[in-house]
Tab-separated table of N, CA and C and ligand atoms in Angstrom:
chain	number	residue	atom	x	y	z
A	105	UNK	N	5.105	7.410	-16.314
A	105	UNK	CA	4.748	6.057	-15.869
A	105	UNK	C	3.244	5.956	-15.647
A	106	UNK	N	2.976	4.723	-15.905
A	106	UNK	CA	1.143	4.685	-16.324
A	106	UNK	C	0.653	3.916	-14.610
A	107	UNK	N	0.119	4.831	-14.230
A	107	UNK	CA	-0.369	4.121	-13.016
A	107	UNK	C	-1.112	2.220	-12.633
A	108	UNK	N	-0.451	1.072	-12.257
A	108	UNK	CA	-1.688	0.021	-12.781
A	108	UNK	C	-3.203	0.302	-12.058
A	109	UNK	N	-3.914	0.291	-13.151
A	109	UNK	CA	-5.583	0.555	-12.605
A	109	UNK	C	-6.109	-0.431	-11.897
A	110	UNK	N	-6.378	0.103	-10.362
A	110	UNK	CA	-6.949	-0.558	-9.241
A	110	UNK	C	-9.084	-0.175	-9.789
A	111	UNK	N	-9.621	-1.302	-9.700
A	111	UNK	CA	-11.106	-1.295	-9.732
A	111	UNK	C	-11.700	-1.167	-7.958
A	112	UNK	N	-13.050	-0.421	-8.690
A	112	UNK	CA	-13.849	0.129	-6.991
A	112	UNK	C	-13.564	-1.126	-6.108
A	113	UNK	N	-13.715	-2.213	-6.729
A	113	UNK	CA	-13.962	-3.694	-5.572
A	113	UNK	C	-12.932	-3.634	-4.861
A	114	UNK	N	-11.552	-3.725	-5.889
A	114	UNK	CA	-10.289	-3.619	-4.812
A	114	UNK	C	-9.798	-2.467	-3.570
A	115	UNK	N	-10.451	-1.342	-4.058
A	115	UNK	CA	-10.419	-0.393	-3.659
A	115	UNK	C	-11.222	-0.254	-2.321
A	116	UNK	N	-12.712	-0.796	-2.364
A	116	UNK	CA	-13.180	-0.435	-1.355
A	116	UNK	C	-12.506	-1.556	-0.287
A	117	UNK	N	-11.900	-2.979	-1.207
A	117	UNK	CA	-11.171	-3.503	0.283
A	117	UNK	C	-10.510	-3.239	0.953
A	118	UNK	N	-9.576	-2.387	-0.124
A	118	UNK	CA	-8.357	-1.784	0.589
A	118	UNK	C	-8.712	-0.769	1.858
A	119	UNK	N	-9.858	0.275	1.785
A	119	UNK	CA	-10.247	1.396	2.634
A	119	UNK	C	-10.803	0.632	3.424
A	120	UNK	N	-11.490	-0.688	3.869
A	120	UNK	CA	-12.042	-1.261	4.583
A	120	UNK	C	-10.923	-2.108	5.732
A	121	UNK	N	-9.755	-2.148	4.677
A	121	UNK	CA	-8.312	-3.001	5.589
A	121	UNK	C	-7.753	-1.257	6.580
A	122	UNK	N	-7.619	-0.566	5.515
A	122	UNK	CA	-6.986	0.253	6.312
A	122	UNK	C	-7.885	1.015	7.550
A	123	UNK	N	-9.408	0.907	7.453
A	123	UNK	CA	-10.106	1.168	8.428
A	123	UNK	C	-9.970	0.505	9.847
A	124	UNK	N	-10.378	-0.637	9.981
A	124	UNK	CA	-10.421	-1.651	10.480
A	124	UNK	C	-8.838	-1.865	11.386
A	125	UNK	N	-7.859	-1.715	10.405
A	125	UNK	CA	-6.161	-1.816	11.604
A	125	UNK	C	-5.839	-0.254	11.840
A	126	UNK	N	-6.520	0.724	11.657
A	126	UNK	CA	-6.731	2.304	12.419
A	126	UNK	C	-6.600	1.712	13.862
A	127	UNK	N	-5.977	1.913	15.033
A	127	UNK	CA	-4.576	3.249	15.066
A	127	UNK	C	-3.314	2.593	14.143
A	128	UNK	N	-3.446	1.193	13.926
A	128	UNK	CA	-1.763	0.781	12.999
A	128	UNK	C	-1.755	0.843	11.678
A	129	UNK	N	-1.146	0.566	10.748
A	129	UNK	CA	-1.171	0.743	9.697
A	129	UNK	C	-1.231	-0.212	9.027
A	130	UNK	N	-2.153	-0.545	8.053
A	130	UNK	CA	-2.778	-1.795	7.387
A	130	UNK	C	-1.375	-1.903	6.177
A	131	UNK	N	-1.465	-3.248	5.448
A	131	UNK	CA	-0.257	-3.497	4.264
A	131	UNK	C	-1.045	-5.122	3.533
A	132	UNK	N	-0.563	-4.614	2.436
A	132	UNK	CA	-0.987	-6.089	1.754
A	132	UNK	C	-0.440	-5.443	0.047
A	133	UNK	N	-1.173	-6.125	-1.005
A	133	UNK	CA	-0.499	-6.146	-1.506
A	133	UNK	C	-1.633	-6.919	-2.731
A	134	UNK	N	-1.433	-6.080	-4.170
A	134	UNK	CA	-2.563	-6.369	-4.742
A	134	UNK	C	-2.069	-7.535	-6.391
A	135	UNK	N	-2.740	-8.603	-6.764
A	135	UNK	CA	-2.445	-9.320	-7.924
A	135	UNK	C	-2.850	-9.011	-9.251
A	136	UNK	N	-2.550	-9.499	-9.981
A	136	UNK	CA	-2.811	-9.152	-11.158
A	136	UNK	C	-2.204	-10.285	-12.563
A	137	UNK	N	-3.142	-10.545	-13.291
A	137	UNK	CA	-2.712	-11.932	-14.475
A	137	UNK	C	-1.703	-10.642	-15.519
A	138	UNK	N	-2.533	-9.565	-15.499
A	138	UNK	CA	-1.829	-8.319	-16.452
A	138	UNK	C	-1.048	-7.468	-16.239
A	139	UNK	N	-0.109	-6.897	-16.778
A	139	UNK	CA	0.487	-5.651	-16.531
A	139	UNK	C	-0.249	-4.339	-15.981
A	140	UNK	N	-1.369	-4.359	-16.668
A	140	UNK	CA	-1.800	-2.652	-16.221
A	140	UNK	C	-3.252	-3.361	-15.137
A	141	UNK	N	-3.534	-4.317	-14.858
A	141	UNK	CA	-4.731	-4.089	-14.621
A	141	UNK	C	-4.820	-5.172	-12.907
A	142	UNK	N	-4.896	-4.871	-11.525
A	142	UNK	CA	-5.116	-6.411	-10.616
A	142	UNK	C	-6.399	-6.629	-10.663
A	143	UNK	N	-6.829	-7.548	-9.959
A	143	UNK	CA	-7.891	-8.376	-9.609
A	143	UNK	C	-8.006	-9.135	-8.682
A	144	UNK	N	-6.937	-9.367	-7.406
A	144	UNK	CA	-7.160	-9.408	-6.522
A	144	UNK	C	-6.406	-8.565	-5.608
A	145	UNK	N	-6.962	-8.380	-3.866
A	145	UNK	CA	-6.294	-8.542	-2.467
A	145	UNK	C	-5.605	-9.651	-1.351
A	146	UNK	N	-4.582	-8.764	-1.583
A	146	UNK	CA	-3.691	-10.504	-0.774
A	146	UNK	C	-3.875	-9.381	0.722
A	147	UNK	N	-4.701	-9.314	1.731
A	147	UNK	CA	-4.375	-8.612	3.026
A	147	UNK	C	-3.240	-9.152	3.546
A	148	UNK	N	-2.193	-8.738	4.323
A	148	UNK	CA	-1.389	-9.011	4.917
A	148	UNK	C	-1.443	-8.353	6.486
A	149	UNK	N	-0.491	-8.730	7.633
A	149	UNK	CA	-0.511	-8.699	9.060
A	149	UNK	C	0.535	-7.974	9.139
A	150	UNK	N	0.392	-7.283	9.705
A	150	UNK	CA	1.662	-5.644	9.952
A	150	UNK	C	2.610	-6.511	10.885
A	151	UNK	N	3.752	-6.994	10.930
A	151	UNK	CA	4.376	-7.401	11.757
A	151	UNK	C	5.712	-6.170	12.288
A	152	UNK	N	5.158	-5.272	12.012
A	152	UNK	CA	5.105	-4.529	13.017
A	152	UNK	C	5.121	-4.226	13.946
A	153	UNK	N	4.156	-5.089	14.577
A	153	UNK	CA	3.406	-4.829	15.743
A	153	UNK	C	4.072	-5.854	16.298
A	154	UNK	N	4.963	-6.542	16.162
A	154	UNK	CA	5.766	-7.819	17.083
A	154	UNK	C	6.852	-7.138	17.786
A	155	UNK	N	7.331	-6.246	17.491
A	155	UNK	CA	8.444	-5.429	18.317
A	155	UNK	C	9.995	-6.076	17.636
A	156	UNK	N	10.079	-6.680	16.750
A	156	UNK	CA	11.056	-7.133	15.978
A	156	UNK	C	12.297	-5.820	15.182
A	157	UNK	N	11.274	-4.267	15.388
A	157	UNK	CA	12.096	-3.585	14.356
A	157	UNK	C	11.927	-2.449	15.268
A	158	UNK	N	12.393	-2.240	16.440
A	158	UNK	CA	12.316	-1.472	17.899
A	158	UNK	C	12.381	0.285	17.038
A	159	UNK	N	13.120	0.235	16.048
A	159	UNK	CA	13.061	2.161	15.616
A	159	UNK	C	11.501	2.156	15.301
A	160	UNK	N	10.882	1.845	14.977
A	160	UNK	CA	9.104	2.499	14.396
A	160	UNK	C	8.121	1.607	14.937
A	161	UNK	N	7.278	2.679	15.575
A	161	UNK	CA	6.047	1.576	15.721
A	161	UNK	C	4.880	0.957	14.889
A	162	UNK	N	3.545	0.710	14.781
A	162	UNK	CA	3.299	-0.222	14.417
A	162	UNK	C	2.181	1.497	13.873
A	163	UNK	N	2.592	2.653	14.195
A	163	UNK	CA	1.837	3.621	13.240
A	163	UNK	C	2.555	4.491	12.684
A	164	UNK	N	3.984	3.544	12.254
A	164	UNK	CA	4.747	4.810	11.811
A	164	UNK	C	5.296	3.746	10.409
A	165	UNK	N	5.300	2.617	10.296
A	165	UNK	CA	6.089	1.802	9.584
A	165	UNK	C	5.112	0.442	9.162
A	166	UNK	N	5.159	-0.573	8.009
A	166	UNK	CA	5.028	-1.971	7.935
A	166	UNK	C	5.869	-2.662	7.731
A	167	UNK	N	5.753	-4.220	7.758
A	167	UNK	CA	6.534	-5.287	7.818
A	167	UNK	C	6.083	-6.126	7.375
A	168	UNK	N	5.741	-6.892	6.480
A	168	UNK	CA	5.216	-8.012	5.538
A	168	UNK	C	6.449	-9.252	6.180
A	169	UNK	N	5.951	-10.296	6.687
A	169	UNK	CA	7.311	-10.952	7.104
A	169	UNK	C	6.608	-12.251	7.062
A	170	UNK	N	7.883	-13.371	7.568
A	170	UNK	CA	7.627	-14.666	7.339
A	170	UNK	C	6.876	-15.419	5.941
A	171	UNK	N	5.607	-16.329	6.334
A	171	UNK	CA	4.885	-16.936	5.700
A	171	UNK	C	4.220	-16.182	4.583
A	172	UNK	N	3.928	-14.729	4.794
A	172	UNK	CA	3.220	-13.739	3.933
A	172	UNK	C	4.144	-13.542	3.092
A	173	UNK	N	5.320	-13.325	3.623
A	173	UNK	CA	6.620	-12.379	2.833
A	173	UNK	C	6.838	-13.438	1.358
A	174	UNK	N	7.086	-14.637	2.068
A	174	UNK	CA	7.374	-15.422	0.931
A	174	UNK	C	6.715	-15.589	-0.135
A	175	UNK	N	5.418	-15.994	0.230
A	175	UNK	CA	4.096	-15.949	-0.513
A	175	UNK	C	4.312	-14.691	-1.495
A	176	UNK	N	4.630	-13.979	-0.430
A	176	UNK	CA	4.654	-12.430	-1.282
A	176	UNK	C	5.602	-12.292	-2.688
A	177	UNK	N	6.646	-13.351	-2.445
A	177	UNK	CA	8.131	-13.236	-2.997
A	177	UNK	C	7.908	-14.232	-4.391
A	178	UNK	N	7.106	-15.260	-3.674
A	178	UNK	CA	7.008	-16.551	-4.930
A	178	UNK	C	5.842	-15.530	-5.872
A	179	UNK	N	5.022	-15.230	-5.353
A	179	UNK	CA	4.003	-14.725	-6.655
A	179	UNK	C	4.589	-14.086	-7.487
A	180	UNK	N	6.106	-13.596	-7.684
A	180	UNK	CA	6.524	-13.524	-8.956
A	180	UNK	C	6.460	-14.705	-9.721
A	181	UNK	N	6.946	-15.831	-9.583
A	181	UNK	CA	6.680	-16.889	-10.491
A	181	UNK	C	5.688	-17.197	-10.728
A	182	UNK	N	4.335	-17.142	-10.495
A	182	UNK	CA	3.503	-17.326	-10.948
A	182	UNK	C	2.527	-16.350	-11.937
A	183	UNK	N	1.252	-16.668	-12.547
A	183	UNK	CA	0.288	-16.439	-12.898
A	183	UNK	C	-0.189	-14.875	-12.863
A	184	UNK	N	-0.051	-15.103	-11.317
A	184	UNK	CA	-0.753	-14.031	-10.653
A	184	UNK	C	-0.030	-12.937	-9.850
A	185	UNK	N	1.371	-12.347	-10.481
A	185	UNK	CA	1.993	-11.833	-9.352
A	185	UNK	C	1.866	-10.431	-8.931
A	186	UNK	N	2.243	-10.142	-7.432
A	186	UNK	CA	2.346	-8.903	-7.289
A	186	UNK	C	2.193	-7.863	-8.083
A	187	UNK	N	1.245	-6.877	-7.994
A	187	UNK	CA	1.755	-5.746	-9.138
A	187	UNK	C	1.685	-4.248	-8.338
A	188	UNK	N	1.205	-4.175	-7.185
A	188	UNK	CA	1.178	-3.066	-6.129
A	188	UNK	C	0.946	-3.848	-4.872
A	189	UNK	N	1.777	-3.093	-3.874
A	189	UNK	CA	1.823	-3.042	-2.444
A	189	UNK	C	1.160	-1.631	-1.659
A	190	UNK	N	0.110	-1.971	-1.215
A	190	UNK	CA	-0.338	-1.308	-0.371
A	190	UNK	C	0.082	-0.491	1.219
A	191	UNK	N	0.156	0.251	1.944
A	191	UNK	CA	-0.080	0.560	3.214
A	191	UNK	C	-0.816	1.833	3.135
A	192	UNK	N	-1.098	2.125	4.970
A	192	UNK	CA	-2.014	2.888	5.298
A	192	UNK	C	-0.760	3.881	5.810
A	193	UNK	N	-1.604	5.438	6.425
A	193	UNK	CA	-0.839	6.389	7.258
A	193	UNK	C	-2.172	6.762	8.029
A	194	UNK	N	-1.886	6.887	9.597
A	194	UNK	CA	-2.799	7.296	10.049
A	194	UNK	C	-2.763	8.497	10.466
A	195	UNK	N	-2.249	8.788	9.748
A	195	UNK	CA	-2.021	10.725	9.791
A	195	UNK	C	-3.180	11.217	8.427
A	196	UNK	N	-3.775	10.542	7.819
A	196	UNK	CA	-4.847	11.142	7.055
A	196	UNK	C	-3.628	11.480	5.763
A	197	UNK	N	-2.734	11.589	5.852
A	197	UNK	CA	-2.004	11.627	4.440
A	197	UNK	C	-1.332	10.934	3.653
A	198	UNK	N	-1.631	10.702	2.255
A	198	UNK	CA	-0.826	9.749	1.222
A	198	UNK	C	0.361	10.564	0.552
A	199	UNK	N	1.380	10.307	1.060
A	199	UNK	CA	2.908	10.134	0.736
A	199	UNK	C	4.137	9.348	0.844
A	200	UNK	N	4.927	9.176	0.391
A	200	UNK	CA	5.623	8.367	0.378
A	200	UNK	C	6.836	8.965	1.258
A	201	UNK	N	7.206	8.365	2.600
A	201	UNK	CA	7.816	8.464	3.318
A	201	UNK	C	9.176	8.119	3.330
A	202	UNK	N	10.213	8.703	3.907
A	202	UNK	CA	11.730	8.348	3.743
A	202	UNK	C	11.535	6.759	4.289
A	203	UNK	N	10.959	6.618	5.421
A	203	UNK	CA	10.869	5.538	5.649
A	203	UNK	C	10.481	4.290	4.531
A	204	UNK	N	9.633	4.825	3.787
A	204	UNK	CA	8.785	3.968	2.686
A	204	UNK	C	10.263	3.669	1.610
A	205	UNK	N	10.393	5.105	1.287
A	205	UNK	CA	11.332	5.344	0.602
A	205	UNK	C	12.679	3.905	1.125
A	206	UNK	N	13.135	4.008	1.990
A	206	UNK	CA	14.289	3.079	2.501
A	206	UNK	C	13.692	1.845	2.303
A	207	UNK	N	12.660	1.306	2.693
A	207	UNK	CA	12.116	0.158	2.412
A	207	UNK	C	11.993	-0.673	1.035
A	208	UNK	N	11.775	0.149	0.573
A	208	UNK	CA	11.204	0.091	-1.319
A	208	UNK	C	12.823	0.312	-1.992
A	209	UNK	N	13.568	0.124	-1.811
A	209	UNK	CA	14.622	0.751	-2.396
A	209	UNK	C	15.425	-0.511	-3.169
A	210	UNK	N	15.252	0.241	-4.011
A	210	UNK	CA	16.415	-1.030	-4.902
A	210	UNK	C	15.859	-0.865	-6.643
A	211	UNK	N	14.718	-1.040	-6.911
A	211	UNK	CA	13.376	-1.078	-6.282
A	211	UNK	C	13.538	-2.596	-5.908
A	212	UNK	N	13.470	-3.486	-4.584
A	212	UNK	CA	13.497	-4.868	-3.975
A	212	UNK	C	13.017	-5.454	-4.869
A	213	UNK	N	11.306	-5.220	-5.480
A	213	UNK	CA	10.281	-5.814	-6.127
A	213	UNK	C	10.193	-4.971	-7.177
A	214	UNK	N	9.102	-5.186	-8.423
A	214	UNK	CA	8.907	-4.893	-9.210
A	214	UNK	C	7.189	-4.490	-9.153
A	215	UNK	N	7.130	-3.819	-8.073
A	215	UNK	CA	5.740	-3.220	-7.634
A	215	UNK	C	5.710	-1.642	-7.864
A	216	UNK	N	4.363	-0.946	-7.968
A	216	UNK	CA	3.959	-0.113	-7.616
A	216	UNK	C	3.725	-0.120	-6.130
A	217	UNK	N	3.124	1.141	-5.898
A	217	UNK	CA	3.247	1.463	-4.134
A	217	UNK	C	1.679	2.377	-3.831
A	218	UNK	N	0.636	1.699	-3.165
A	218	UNK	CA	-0.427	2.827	-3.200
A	218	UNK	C	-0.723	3.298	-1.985
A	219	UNK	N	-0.795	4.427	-1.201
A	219	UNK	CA	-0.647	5.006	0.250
A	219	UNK	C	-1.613	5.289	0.524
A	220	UNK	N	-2.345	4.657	1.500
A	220	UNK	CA	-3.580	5.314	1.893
A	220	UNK	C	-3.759	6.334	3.040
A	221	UNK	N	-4.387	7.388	2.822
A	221	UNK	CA	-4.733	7.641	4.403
A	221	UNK	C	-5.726	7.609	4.886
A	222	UNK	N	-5.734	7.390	6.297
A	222	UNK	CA	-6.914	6.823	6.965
A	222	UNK	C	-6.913	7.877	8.290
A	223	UNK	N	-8.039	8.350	9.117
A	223	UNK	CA	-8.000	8.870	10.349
A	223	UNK	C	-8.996	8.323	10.929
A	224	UNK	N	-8.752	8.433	12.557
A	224	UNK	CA	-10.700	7.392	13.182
A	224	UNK	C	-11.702	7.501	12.267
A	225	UNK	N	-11.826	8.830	11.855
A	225	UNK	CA	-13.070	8.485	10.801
A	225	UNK	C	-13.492	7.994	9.297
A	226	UNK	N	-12.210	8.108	8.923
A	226	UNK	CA	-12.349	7.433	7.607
A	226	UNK	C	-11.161	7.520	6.760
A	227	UNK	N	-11.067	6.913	5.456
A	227	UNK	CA	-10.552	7.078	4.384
A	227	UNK	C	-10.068	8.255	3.842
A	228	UNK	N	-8.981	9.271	3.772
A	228	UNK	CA	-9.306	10.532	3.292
A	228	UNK	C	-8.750	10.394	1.825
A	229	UNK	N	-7.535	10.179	1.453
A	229	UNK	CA	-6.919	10.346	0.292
A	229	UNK	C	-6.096	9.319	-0.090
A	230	UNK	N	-5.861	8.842	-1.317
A	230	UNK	CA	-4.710	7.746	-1.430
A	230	UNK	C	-3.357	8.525	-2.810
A	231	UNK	N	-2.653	7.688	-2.713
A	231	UNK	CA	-1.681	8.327	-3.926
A	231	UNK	C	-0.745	6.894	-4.598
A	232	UNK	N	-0.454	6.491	-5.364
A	232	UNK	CA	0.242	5.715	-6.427
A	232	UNK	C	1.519	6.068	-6.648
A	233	UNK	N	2.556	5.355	-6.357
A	233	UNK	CA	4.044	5.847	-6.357
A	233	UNK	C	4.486	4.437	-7.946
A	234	UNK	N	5.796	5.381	-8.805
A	234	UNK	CA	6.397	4.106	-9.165
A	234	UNK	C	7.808	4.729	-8.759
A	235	UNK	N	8.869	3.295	-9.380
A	235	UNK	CA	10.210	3.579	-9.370
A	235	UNK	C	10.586	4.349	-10.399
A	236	UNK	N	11.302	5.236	-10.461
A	236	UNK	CA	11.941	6.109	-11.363
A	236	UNK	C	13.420	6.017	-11.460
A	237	UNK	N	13.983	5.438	-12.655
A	237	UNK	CA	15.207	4.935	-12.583
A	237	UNK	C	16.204	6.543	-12.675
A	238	UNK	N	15.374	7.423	-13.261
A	238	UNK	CA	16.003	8.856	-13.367
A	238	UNK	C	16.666	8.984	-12.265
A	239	UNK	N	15.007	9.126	-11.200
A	239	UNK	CA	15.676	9.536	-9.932
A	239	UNK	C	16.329	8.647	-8.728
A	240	UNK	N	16.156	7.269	-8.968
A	240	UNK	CA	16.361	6.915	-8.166
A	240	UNK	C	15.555	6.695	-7.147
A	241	UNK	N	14.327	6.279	-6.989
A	241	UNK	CA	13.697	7.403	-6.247
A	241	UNK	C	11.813	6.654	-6.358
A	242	UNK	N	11.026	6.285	-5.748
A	242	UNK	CA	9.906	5.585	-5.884
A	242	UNK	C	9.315	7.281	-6.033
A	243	UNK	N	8.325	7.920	-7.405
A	243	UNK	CA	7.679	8.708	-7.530
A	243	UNK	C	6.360	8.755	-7.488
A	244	UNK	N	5.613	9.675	-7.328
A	244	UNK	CA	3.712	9.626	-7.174
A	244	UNK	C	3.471	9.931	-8.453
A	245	UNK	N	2.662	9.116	-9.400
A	245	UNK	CA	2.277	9.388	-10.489
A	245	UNK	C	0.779	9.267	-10.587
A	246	UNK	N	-0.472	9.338	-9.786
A	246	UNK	CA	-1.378	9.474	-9.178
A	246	UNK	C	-2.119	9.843	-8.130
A	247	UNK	N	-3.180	10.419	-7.681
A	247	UNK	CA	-3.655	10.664	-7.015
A	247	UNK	C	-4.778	11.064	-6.681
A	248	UNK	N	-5.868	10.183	-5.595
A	248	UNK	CA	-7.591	10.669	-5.174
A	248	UNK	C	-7.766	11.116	-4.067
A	249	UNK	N	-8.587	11.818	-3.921
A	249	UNK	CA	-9.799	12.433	-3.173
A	249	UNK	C	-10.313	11.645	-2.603
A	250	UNK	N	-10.187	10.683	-1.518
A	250	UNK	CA	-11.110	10.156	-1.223
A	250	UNK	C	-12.835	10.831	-1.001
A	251	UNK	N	-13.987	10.804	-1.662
A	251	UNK	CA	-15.129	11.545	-0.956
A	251	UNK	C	-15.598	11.007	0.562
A	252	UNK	N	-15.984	11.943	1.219
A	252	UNK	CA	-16.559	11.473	2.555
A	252	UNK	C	-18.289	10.882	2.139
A	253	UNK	N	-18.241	9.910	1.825
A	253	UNK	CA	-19.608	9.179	1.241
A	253	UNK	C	-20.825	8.993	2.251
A	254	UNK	N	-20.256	9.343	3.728
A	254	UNK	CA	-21.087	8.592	4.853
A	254	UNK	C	-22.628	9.638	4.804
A	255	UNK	N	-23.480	9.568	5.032
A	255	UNK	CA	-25.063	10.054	5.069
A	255	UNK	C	-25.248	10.415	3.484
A	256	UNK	N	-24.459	9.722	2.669
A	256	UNK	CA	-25.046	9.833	1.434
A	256	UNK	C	-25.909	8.620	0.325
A	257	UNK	N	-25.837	7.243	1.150
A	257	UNK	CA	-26.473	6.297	0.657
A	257	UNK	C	-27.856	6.873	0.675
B	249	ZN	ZN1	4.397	4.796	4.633
């Protein structure tokens, strides 16, 4: 499975979302007119953090809900739809979690999945999951290094 190619722009928004909602875990969700390629960030609000889903907190799990969700749901019909869903881990590691795993299952959507990790200090690594009808099973078919860039401008 061919990873869809995220560009630096989207990218550095994404490390800038998941910075920024460090200790919780950032989620949104990226567009695209093409199959392999997005061009935009839809940020989304961890609803999470409302206490609506009492097993996980708001740094263990996301929740895309209401007004976003839908939004989230109609951009299949359009132009511009969904083509990866984002979240953060603030454990500094990109994997795809049973939790993730239960969430993503069906596959619900017809997304890729990109995991970031984030710790107080930064960005460390991200990874790219798809669905695998073999397994059943959302798989990592990518993966970066984030570099630690800071005193290098
Ligand atoms: Zn996760």
């Amino acid at each position: 499975m061919v990873p869809i190619a995220i560009g630096p722009a989207e990218r550095e928004q994404i490390y800038a979302h998941a910075r920024r909602a460090f200790p919780a875990e950032c989620c949104g969700y990226l567009i695209g007119a093409t199959e392999c390629l997005v061009d935009g960030v839809v940020e989304c609000r961890n609803a999470q953090e409302d206490g609506e889903h009492p097993a996980r907190g708001a740094d263990r799990g996301f929740v895309i809900a209401g007004r976003e969700l839908l939004a989230f749901a109609k951009s299949f019909d359009g132009s511009q739809p969904a083509r990866v869903v984002y979240h953060s881990h603030t454990n500094g590691r990109a994997y795809f979690s049973d939790v993730d795993q239960a969430l993503a299952r069906g596959p619900a959507y017809p997304v890729q999945h990109l995991v970031v990790g984030v710790t107080a200090e930064r960005v460390t690594e991200t990874a790219q999951f798809a669905w695998s009808a073999d397994v059943a099973a959302y798989v990592e078919i990518a993966r970066w290094t984030v570099e630690d860039t800071r005193g290098h401008s």
